[in-house]
Amino acid sequence: MRNNTAAASSKTNGGNGCPPRITAATQIRVDEPILYDDDNSDENDNRKQREIEFAKHTLPILHWESLVLAAKALGLDSLPSEVTKELAEDDDFLRALYHVLMNVHLINGMLTCSETGREFPVTDGIVNMMLEEMDAKHRISTARQPPGRMLESVPRENSSVNANNSCGTISNDDA
């Protein structure tokens, strides 16, 4: 799921980029889905319902075509090429979708940006999306900034980390 919700945003695609493609999968892990007792206890019903609701609410934000391609790259051919209204309401389909989203993991491999072709290695389940220094400087210098706001790659002496912002963004004392 993490792969499907990450997307390149640029001026050329209007900020609606596609998620990176899985171009190499040298190791994947598929966790077993939770098996429920046949007794239909309230606890089992609640778990099933949470899975269904999660999948139902996640479905609108998924880039479906990319999810299908990613699943195929990981050896899963069970997803339909498109989601119909009937499927979006089918509990069995939604539980299967939940399984694909939450229990299938790329451990080692490569993600490739659909727009730029830049490759991002995946090692031990962690994607390295750090840009090289020259790429980062280029992105910062070409980024469209709101008027009166300056983004710097290296803080100046009169810049400080904004204590009110947990992200640790740079705020300019001069502004």
N, C-alpha and C. Protein backbone atom coordinates (compact mmCIF):
# COMPACT_ATOMS: atom_id res chain seq x y z
N MET A 1 0.82 -1.19 0.00
CA MET A 1 0.00 0.00 0.00
C MET A 1 0.87 1.25 0.00
N ARG A 2 1.97 1.21 0.74
CA ARG A 2 2.86 2.36 0.80
C ARG A 2 3.33 2.74 -0.59
N ASN A 3 3.66 1.75 -1.41
CA ASN A 3 4.11 2.01 -2.76
C ASN A 3 3.02 2.66 -3.59
N ASN A 4 1.77 2.24 -3.42
CA ASN A 4 0.69 2.73 -4.25
C ASN A 4 0.30 4.16 -3.93
N THR A 5 0.48 4.59 -2.71
CA THR A 5 0.08 5.95 -2.34
C THR A 5 1.20 6.96 -2.50
N ALA A 6 2.41 6.51 -2.83
CA ALA A 6 3.52 7.42 -3.13
C ALA A 6 3.45 7.75 -4.61
N ALA A 7 3.54 9.03 -4.95
CA ALA A 7 3.46 9.41 -6.35
C ALA A 7 4.33 10.62 -6.62
N ALA A 8 4.86 10.68 -7.83
CA ALA A 8 5.67 11.83 -8.23
C ALA A 8 4.74 12.99 -8.55
N SER A 9 5.04 14.15 -8.02
CA SER A 9 4.27 15.35 -8.32
C SER A 9 5.17 16.33 -9.04
N SER A 10 4.73 16.77 -10.18
CA SER A 10 5.52 17.74 -10.93
C SER A 10 4.59 18.62 -11.74
N LYS A 11 5.17 19.65 -12.34
CA LYS A 11 4.38 20.55 -13.16
C LYS A 11 3.81 19.82 -14.38
N THR A 12 4.57 18.87 -14.92
CA THR A 12 4.14 18.20 -16.15
C THR A 12 2.93 17.31 -15.95
N ASN A 13 2.74 16.77 -14.77
CA ASN A 13 1.58 15.89 -14.57
C ASN A 13 0.50 16.55 -13.72
N GLY A 14 0.63 17.83 -13.45
CA GLY A 14 -0.37 18.53 -12.66
C GLY A 14 -0.46 18.05 -11.23
N GLY A 15 0.62 17.45 -10.74
CA GLY A 15 0.64 16.94 -9.38
C GLY A 15 -0.06 15.60 -9.21
N ASN A 16 -0.44 14.99 -10.32
CA ASN A 16 -1.16 13.72 -10.27
C ASN A 16 -0.32 12.59 -10.84
N GLY A 17 0.85 12.41 -10.31
CA GLY A 17 1.75 11.39 -10.83
C GLY A 17 1.34 9.98 -10.45
N CYS A 18 1.93 9.04 -11.15
CA CYS A 18 1.70 7.63 -10.87
C CYS A 18 2.66 7.16 -9.80
N PRO A 19 2.27 6.15 -9.05
CA PRO A 19 3.19 5.57 -8.07
C PRO A 19 4.39 4.94 -8.77
N PRO A 20 5.50 4.80 -8.06
CA PRO A 20 6.66 4.13 -8.67
C PRO A 20 6.33 2.68 -8.99
N ARG A 21 6.93 2.19 -10.08
CA ARG A 21 6.73 0.80 -10.49
C ARG A 21 7.71 -0.10 -9.76
N ILE A 22 7.29 -1.32 -9.48
CA ILE A 22 8.21 -2.32 -8.94
C ILE A 22 8.89 -2.94 -10.15
N THR A 23 10.17 -2.64 -10.34
CA THR A 23 10.88 -3.13 -11.52
C THR A 23 11.77 -4.32 -11.21
N ALA A 24 12.00 -4.58 -9.97
CA ALA A 24 12.77 -5.77 -9.58
C ALA A 24 12.31 -6.17 -8.19
N ALA A 25 12.01 -7.42 -8.04
CA ALA A 25 11.62 -7.95 -6.73
C ALA A 25 12.45 -9.19 -6.48
N THR A 26 13.52 -9.02 -5.72
CA THR A 26 14.38 -10.16 -5.44
C THR A 26 13.93 -10.93 -4.22
N GLN A 27 13.14 -10.28 -3.36
CA GLN A 27 12.62 -10.96 -2.18
C GLN A 27 11.31 -10.31 -1.76
N ILE A 28 10.29 -11.13 -1.59
CA ILE A 28 9.01 -10.63 -1.07
C ILE A 28 8.61 -11.48 0.12
N ARG A 29 7.69 -10.94 0.90
CA ARG A 29 7.14 -11.69 2.03
C ARG A 29 5.62 -11.56 1.97
N VAL A 30 4.96 -12.68 2.06
CA VAL A 30 3.50 -12.69 2.11
C VAL A 30 3.10 -13.27 3.45
N ASP A 31 2.54 -12.41 4.29
CA ASP A 31 2.06 -12.86 5.59
C ASP A 31 0.74 -13.60 5.39
N GLU A 32 0.54 -14.60 6.20
CA GLU A 32 -0.71 -15.35 6.12
C GLU A 32 -1.86 -14.48 6.61
N PRO A 33 -2.99 -14.52 5.91
CA PRO A 33 -4.14 -13.77 6.42
C PRO A 33 -4.62 -14.39 7.72
N ILE A 34 -5.29 -13.58 8.51
CA ILE A 34 -5.83 -14.09 9.77
C ILE A 34 -6.93 -15.09 9.46
N LEU A 35 -6.81 -16.26 10.03
CA LEU A 35 -7.86 -17.27 9.87
C LEU A 35 -8.83 -17.14 11.03
N TYR A 36 -10.08 -17.06 10.70
CA TYR A 36 -11.10 -16.86 11.72
C TYR A 36 -11.74 -18.19 12.08
N ASP A 37 -12.10 -18.31 13.34
CA ASP A 37 -12.80 -19.50 13.79
C ASP A 37 -14.15 -19.59 13.08
N ASP A 38 -14.63 -20.78 12.95
CA ASP A 38 -15.92 -20.98 12.30
C ASP A 38 -17.10 -20.63 13.20
N ASP A 39 -16.81 -20.29 14.44
CA ASP A 39 -17.91 -20.07 15.38
C ASP A 39 -18.60 -18.71 15.21
N ASN A 40 -18.09 -17.86 14.30
CA ASN A 40 -18.69 -16.55 14.05
C ASN A 40 -18.87 -15.73 15.32
N SER A 41 -17.86 -15.71 16.15
CA SER A 41 -17.92 -14.93 17.38
C SER A 41 -17.93 -13.44 17.05
N ASP A 42 -18.32 -12.64 18.02
CA ASP A 42 -18.34 -11.19 17.83
C ASP A 42 -16.96 -10.66 17.50
N GLU A 43 -15.93 -11.21 18.13
CA GLU A 43 -14.56 -10.77 17.87
C GLU A 43 -14.18 -11.03 16.41
N ASN A 44 -14.50 -12.19 15.89
CA ASN A 44 -14.21 -12.51 14.49
C ASN A 44 -15.00 -11.60 13.55
N ASP A 45 -16.27 -11.39 13.86
CA ASP A 45 -17.09 -10.51 13.03
C ASP A 45 -16.53 -9.09 13.03
N ASN A 46 -16.08 -8.61 14.18
CA ASN A 46 -15.50 -7.26 14.26
C ASN A 46 -14.23 -7.15 13.43
N ARG A 47 -13.36 -8.16 13.50
CA ARG A 47 -12.13 -8.14 12.70
C ARG A 47 -12.44 -8.13 11.21
N LYS A 48 -13.33 -9.01 10.80
CA LYS A 48 -13.70 -9.07 9.39
C LYS A 48 -14.26 -7.73 8.94
N GLN A 49 -15.13 -7.15 9.76
CA GLN A 49 -15.75 -5.88 9.40
C GLN A 49 -14.70 -4.76 9.31
N ARG A 50 -13.73 -4.75 10.21
CA ARG A 50 -12.65 -3.75 10.14
C ARG A 50 -11.86 -3.89 8.85
N GLU A 51 -11.54 -5.12 8.46
CA GLU A 51 -10.81 -5.35 7.21
C GLU A 51 -11.61 -4.84 6.01
N ILE A 52 -12.90 -5.16 6.00
CA ILE A 52 -13.77 -4.75 4.90
C ILE A 52 -13.88 -3.23 4.84
N GLU A 53 -14.09 -2.59 5.98
CA GLU A 53 -14.22 -1.13 6.02
C GLU A 53 -12.91 -0.45 5.61
N PHE A 54 -11.79 -0.99 6.08
CA PHE A 54 -10.49 -0.43 5.70
C PHE A 54 -10.33 -0.48 4.18
N ALA A 55 -10.57 -1.62 3.58
CA ALA A 55 -10.42 -1.77 2.13
C ALA A 55 -11.40 -0.86 1.39
N LYS A 56 -12.62 -0.78 1.89
CA LYS A 56 -13.64 0.05 1.24
C LYS A 56 -13.25 1.53 1.25
N HIS A 57 -12.69 1.99 2.37
CA HIS A 57 -12.30 3.40 2.47
C HIS A 57 -10.97 3.68 1.78
N THR A 58 -10.16 2.67 1.58
CA THR A 58 -8.87 2.85 0.91
C THR A 58 -9.03 2.81 -0.61
N LEU A 59 -10.00 2.10 -1.08
CA LEU A 59 -10.21 1.90 -2.52
C LEU A 59 -10.21 3.20 -3.33
N PRO A 60 -10.89 4.27 -2.89
CA PRO A 60 -10.91 5.50 -3.69
C PRO A 60 -9.55 6.18 -3.85
N ILE A 61 -8.61 5.95 -2.94
CA ILE A 61 -7.31 6.64 -3.07
C ILE A 61 -6.27 5.80 -3.78
N LEU A 62 -6.60 4.56 -4.10
CA LEU A 62 -5.63 3.70 -4.77
C LEU A 62 -5.54 4.03 -6.25
N HIS A 63 -4.35 3.96 -6.79
CA HIS A 63 -4.15 4.03 -8.23
C HIS A 63 -4.24 2.58 -8.70
N TRP A 64 -5.45 2.18 -9.13
CA TRP A 64 -5.74 0.76 -9.33
C TRP A 64 -4.82 0.09 -10.34
N GLU A 65 -4.61 0.74 -11.48
CA GLU A 65 -3.75 0.15 -12.52
C GLU A 65 -2.35 -0.13 -11.97
N SER A 66 -1.82 0.80 -11.20
CA SER A 66 -0.49 0.61 -10.61
C SER A 66 -0.49 -0.52 -9.58
N LEU A 67 -1.58 -0.63 -8.82
CA LEU A 67 -1.67 -1.71 -7.83
C LEU A 67 -1.68 -3.07 -8.53
N VAL A 68 -2.43 -3.19 -9.62
CA VAL A 68 -2.48 -4.44 -10.37
C VAL A 68 -1.10 -4.79 -10.91
N LEU A 69 -0.40 -3.79 -11.49
CA LEU A 69 0.95 -4.03 -12.02
C LEU A 69 1.92 -4.42 -10.91
N ALA A 70 1.81 -3.76 -9.75
CA ALA A 70 2.69 -4.08 -8.63
C ALA A 70 2.43 -5.50 -8.14
N ALA A 71 1.17 -5.87 -8.05
CA ALA A 71 0.83 -7.22 -7.61
C ALA A 71 1.39 -8.26 -8.59
N LYS A 72 1.27 -7.98 -9.88
CA LYS A 72 1.81 -8.91 -10.89
C LYS A 72 3.33 -9.01 -10.78
N ALA A 73 3.99 -7.87 -10.52
CA ALA A 73 5.45 -7.89 -10.36
C ALA A 73 5.87 -8.73 -9.17
N LEU A 74 4.97 -8.87 -8.21
CA LEU A 74 5.25 -9.68 -7.02
C LEU A 74 4.69 -11.10 -7.14
N GLY A 75 4.20 -11.43 -8.34
CA GLY A 75 3.72 -12.79 -8.58
C GLY A 75 2.27 -13.04 -8.21
N LEU A 76 1.50 -11.99 -7.99
CA LEU A 76 0.08 -12.13 -7.64
C LEU A 76 -0.77 -11.70 -8.83
N ASP A 77 -1.43 -12.65 -9.44
CA ASP A 77 -2.24 -12.36 -10.62
C ASP A 77 -3.74 -12.34 -10.33
N SER A 78 -4.12 -12.26 -9.09
CA SER A 78 -5.53 -12.43 -8.72
C SER A 78 -6.37 -11.15 -8.79
N LEU A 79 -5.75 -9.97 -8.93
CA LEU A 79 -6.54 -8.74 -8.95
C LEU A 79 -7.16 -8.51 -10.32
N PRO A 80 -8.42 -8.09 -10.37
CA PRO A 80 -9.06 -7.79 -11.66
C PRO A 80 -8.46 -6.52 -12.25
N SER A 81 -8.57 -6.36 -13.57
CA SER A 81 -7.98 -5.19 -14.23
C SER A 81 -8.71 -3.90 -13.88
N GLU A 82 -9.96 -4.00 -13.48
CA GLU A 82 -10.70 -2.82 -13.02
C GLU A 82 -11.68 -3.22 -11.92
N VAL A 83 -12.07 -2.22 -11.14
CA VAL A 83 -12.99 -2.46 -10.03
C VAL A 83 -14.37 -1.94 -10.42
N THR A 84 -15.33 -2.83 -10.45
CA THR A 84 -16.70 -2.44 -10.74
C THR A 84 -17.40 -2.04 -9.43
N LYS A 85 -18.56 -1.43 -9.56
CA LYS A 85 -19.34 -1.06 -8.36
C LYS A 85 -19.71 -2.30 -7.55
N GLU A 86 -19.99 -3.38 -8.26
CA GLU A 86 -20.35 -4.63 -7.57
C GLU A 86 -19.17 -5.14 -6.75
N LEU A 87 -17.98 -5.13 -7.35
CA LEU A 87 -16.79 -5.58 -6.62
C LEU A 87 -16.51 -4.70 -5.40
N ALA A 88 -16.70 -3.40 -5.57
CA ALA A 88 -16.42 -2.46 -4.47
C ALA A 88 -17.34 -2.69 -3.28
N GLU A 89 -18.41 -3.43 -3.47
CA GLU A 89 -19.34 -3.75 -2.38
C GLU A 89 -19.26 -5.21 -1.95
N ASP A 90 -18.45 -6.00 -2.63
CA ASP A 90 -18.36 -7.43 -2.34
C ASP A 90 -17.39 -7.69 -1.19
N ASP A 91 -17.89 -8.26 -0.10
CA ASP A 91 -17.07 -8.46 1.09
C ASP A 91 -15.88 -9.38 0.84
N ASP A 92 -16.06 -10.43 0.05
CA ASP A 92 -14.93 -11.33 -0.23
C ASP A 92 -13.83 -10.62 -1.00
N PHE A 93 -14.22 -9.81 -1.99
CA PHE A 93 -13.22 -9.05 -2.75
C PHE A 93 -12.50 -8.06 -1.83
N LEU A 94 -13.25 -7.37 -0.98
CA LEU A 94 -12.64 -6.37 -0.10
C LEU A 94 -11.68 -7.01 0.90
N ARG A 95 -12.00 -8.19 1.38
CA ARG A 95 -11.08 -8.88 2.29
C ARG A 95 -9.83 -9.35 1.54
N ALA A 96 -9.99 -9.77 0.28
CA ALA A 96 -8.83 -10.16 -0.53
C ALA A 96 -7.96 -8.94 -0.83
N LEU A 97 -8.60 -7.80 -1.09
CA LEU A 97 -7.85 -6.56 -1.31
C LEU A 97 -7.09 -6.18 -0.05
N TYR A 98 -7.73 -6.29 1.09
CA TYR A 98 -7.06 -6.01 2.36
C TYR A 98 -5.81 -6.87 2.50
N HIS A 99 -5.93 -8.14 2.15
CA HIS A 99 -4.78 -9.05 2.23
C HIS A 99 -3.64 -8.56 1.34
N VAL A 100 -3.94 -8.18 0.11
CA VAL A 100 -2.89 -7.71 -0.81
C VAL A 100 -2.25 -6.44 -0.27
N LEU A 101 -3.06 -5.52 0.25
CA LEU A 101 -2.53 -4.25 0.74
C LEU A 101 -1.70 -4.38 2.01
N MET A 102 -2.13 -5.25 2.91
CA MET A 102 -1.52 -5.28 4.24
C MET A 102 -0.59 -6.46 4.50
N ASN A 103 -0.68 -7.51 3.70
CA ASN A 103 0.10 -8.71 4.00
C ASN A 103 1.15 -9.07 2.95
N VAL A 104 1.25 -8.30 1.88
CA VAL A 104 2.24 -8.56 0.84
C VAL A 104 3.28 -7.44 0.91
N HIS A 105 4.54 -7.83 1.09
CA HIS A 105 5.60 -6.85 1.32
C HIS A 105 6.78 -7.08 0.38
N LEU A 106 7.26 -6.00 -0.24
CA LEU A 106 8.50 -6.05 -1.01
C LEU A 106 9.64 -5.88 -0.02
N ILE A 107 10.47 -6.90 0.12
CA ILE A 107 11.57 -6.86 1.08
C ILE A 107 12.83 -6.31 0.42
N ASN A 108 13.21 -6.85 -0.72
CA ASN A 108 14.38 -6.37 -1.46
C ASN A 108 14.01 -6.28 -2.93
N GLY A 109 14.39 -5.18 -3.55
CA GLY A 109 14.08 -4.99 -4.96
C GLY A 109 14.34 -3.56 -5.38
N MET A 110 13.59 -3.10 -6.37
CA MET A 110 13.80 -1.77 -6.93
C MET A 110 12.45 -1.16 -7.31
N LEU A 111 12.28 0.11 -6.97
CA LEU A 111 11.14 0.89 -7.44
C LEU A 111 11.67 1.88 -8.46
N THR A 112 10.91 2.12 -9.52
CA THR A 112 11.32 3.05 -10.56
C THR A 112 10.24 4.09 -10.75
N CYS A 113 10.62 5.36 -10.72
CA CYS A 113 9.68 6.45 -10.91
C CYS A 113 9.12 6.37 -12.34
N SER A 114 7.81 6.38 -12.45
CA SER A 114 7.16 6.28 -13.75
C SER A 114 7.45 7.48 -14.64
N GLU A 115 7.73 8.61 -14.02
CA GLU A 115 7.91 9.83 -14.78
C GLU A 115 9.37 10.11 -15.15
N THR A 116 10.28 9.93 -14.20
CA THR A 116 11.68 10.29 -14.43
C THR A 116 12.57 9.11 -14.73
N GLY A 117 12.13 7.91 -14.40
CA GLY A 117 12.97 6.73 -14.57
C GLY A 117 13.98 6.54 -13.45
N ARG A 118 13.97 7.44 -12.47
CA ARG A 118 14.90 7.32 -11.34
C ARG A 118 14.58 6.05 -10.55
N GLU A 119 15.62 5.32 -10.17
CA GLU A 119 15.45 4.07 -9.44
C GLU A 119 15.69 4.28 -7.95
N PHE A 120 14.89 3.61 -7.15
CA PHE A 120 14.99 3.68 -5.70
C PHE A 120 15.11 2.25 -5.16
N PRO A 121 16.26 1.92 -4.57
CA PRO A 121 16.43 0.56 -4.05
C PRO A 121 15.59 0.32 -2.79
N VAL A 122 15.13 -0.91 -2.65
CA VAL A 122 14.40 -1.34 -1.46
C VAL A 122 15.27 -2.39 -0.78
N THR A 123 15.66 -2.12 0.45
CA THR A 123 16.50 -3.03 1.21
C THR A 123 15.85 -3.29 2.56
N ASP A 124 15.65 -4.54 2.87
CA ASP A 124 15.00 -4.94 4.13
C ASP A 124 13.66 -4.23 4.33
N GLY A 125 12.92 -4.04 3.24
CA GLY A 125 11.60 -3.44 3.31
C GLY A 125 11.58 -1.93 3.37
N ILE A 126 12.76 -1.29 3.30
CA ILE A 126 12.85 0.16 3.41
C ILE A 126 13.28 0.73 2.06
N VAL A 127 12.49 1.69 1.56
CA VAL A 127 12.79 2.32 0.28
C VAL A 127 13.73 3.49 0.52
N ASN A 128 14.84 3.54 -0.22
CA ASN A 128 15.77 4.67 -0.14
C ASN A 128 15.37 5.67 -1.21
N MET A 129 14.66 6.73 -0.79
CA MET A 129 14.20 7.74 -1.74
C MET A 129 15.01 9.03 -1.62
N MET A 130 16.19 8.91 -1.02
CA MET A 130 17.05 10.09 -0.90
C MET A 130 17.57 10.47 -2.29
N LEU A 131 17.51 11.75 -2.57
CA LEU A 131 18.04 12.25 -3.83
C LEU A 131 19.53 12.52 -3.68
N GLU A 132 20.25 12.37 -4.78
CA GLU A 132 21.66 12.76 -4.78
C GLU A 132 21.72 14.28 -4.61
N GLU A 133 22.84 14.79 -4.15
CA GLU A 133 22.95 16.22 -3.84
C GLU A 133 22.60 17.09 -5.05
N MET A 134 23.11 16.76 -6.22
CA MET A 134 22.82 17.58 -7.40
C MET A 134 21.33 17.53 -7.76
N ASP A 135 20.70 16.36 -7.64
CA ASP A 135 19.27 16.25 -7.91
C ASP A 135 18.47 17.10 -6.93
N ALA A 136 18.86 17.07 -5.66
CA ALA A 136 18.15 17.84 -4.63
C ALA A 136 18.29 19.33 -4.89
N LYS A 137 19.50 19.79 -5.22
CA LYS A 137 19.70 21.22 -5.50
C LYS A 137 18.87 21.64 -6.70
N HIS A 138 18.81 20.79 -7.73
CA HIS A 138 18.03 21.12 -8.92
C HIS A 138 16.54 21.20 -8.56
N ARG A 139 16.04 20.25 -7.77
CA ARG A 139 14.63 20.25 -7.39
C ARG A 139 14.29 21.47 -6.55
N ILE A 140 15.20 21.86 -5.65
CA ILE A 140 14.94 23.03 -4.81
C ILE A 140 14.94 24.30 -5.65
N SER A 141 15.90 24.42 -6.58
CA SER A 141 16.00 25.64 -7.37
C SER A 141 14.86 25.76 -8.37
N THR A 142 14.28 24.65 -8.80
CA THR A 142 13.19 24.72 -9.77
C THR A 142 11.82 24.59 -9.13
N ALA A 143 11.78 24.38 -7.82
CA ALA A 143 10.48 24.22 -7.15
C ALA A 143 9.72 25.54 -7.19
N ARG A 144 8.44 25.44 -7.35
CA ARG A 144 7.60 26.63 -7.36
C ARG A 144 7.27 26.97 -5.92
N GLN A 145 7.73 28.11 -5.47
CA GLN A 145 7.55 28.51 -4.08
C GLN A 145 6.47 29.58 -3.99
N PRO A 146 5.69 29.58 -2.91
CA PRO A 146 4.71 30.65 -2.70
C PRO A 146 5.43 31.99 -2.54
N PRO A 147 4.79 33.09 -2.95
CA PRO A 147 5.43 34.40 -2.82
C PRO A 147 5.84 34.69 -1.38
N GLY A 148 7.01 35.29 -1.21
CA GLY A 148 7.48 35.69 0.10
C GLY A 148 8.04 34.56 0.94
N ARG A 149 8.14 33.38 0.40
CA ARG A 149 8.64 32.23 1.14
C ARG A 149 9.89 31.72 0.46
N MET A 150 10.92 31.44 1.22
CA MET A 150 12.16 30.98 0.63
C MET A 150 12.51 29.62 1.21
N LEU A 151 12.87 28.69 0.35
CA LEU A 151 13.29 27.37 0.77
C LEU A 151 14.78 27.27 0.52
N GLU A 152 15.51 26.88 1.53
CA GLU A 152 16.95 26.79 1.41
C GLU A 152 17.41 25.36 1.60
N SER A 153 18.46 24.99 0.87
CA SER A 153 18.99 23.65 1.06
C SER A 153 19.90 23.58 2.28
N VAL A 154 20.53 24.70 2.63
CA VAL A 154 21.39 24.76 3.81
C VAL A 154 20.98 25.98 4.62
N PRO A 155 20.64 25.81 5.89
CA PRO A 155 20.21 26.96 6.70
C PRO A 155 21.32 28.00 6.84
N ARG A 156 20.92 29.28 6.78
CA ARG A 156 21.88 30.35 7.04
C ARG A 156 21.96 30.58 8.53
N GLU A 157 22.90 31.43 8.94
CA GLU A 157 23.07 31.69 10.37
C GLU A 157 21.81 32.29 11.00
N ASN A 158 21.09 33.12 10.24
CA ASN A 158 19.91 33.78 10.81
C ASN A 158 18.64 32.96 10.61
N SER A 159 18.78 31.70 10.25
CA SER A 159 17.62 30.81 10.13
C SER A 159 17.59 29.89 11.33
N SER A 160 16.41 29.47 11.69
CA SER A 160 16.29 28.55 12.82
C SER A 160 15.21 27.54 12.54
N VAL A 161 15.24 26.46 13.28
CA VAL A 161 14.18 25.46 13.16
C VAL A 161 12.98 25.97 13.93
N ASN A 162 11.83 25.97 13.30
CA ASN A 162 10.61 26.43 13.92
C ASN A 162 10.18 25.43 14.98
N ALA A 163 10.22 25.81 16.24
CA ALA A 163 9.91 24.90 17.34
C ALA A 163 8.43 24.50 17.35
N ASN A 164 7.57 25.33 16.76
CA ASN A 164 6.14 25.02 16.73
C ASN A 164 5.79 23.99 15.66
N ASN A 165 6.72 23.72 14.76
CA ASN A 165 6.45 22.80 13.67
C ASN A 165 7.22 21.52 13.91
N SER A 166 6.53 20.42 14.14
CA SER A 166 7.19 19.15 14.45
C SER A 166 7.98 18.60 13.29
N CYS A 167 7.76 19.13 12.08
CA CYS A 167 8.50 18.64 10.91
C CYS A 167 9.91 19.21 10.88
N GLY A 168 10.18 20.24 11.63
CA GLY A 168 11.52 20.82 11.66
C GLY A 168 11.83 21.58 10.39
N THR A 169 10.87 22.29 9.83
CA THR A 169 11.12 23.06 8.62
C THR A 169 11.90 24.31 8.97
N ILE A 170 12.55 24.87 7.97
CA ILE A 170 13.35 26.06 8.17
C ILE A 170 12.45 27.29 8.07
N SER A 171 12.52 28.14 9.07
CA SER A 171 11.80 29.41 8.99
C SER A 171 12.84 30.52 8.96
N ASN A 172 12.63 31.50 8.13
CA ASN A 172 13.59 32.56 7.94
C ASN A 172 13.26 33.71 8.89
N ASP A 173 14.21 34.10 9.74
CA ASP A 173 13.97 35.18 10.70
C ASP A 173 13.75 36.51 10.01
N ASP A 174 14.28 36.67 8.77
CA ASP A 174 14.15 37.93 8.05
C ASP A 174 12.74 38.14 7.52
N ALA A 175 12.01 37.07 7.26
CA ALA A 175 10.71 37.17 6.59
C ALA A 175 9.65 37.74 7.49
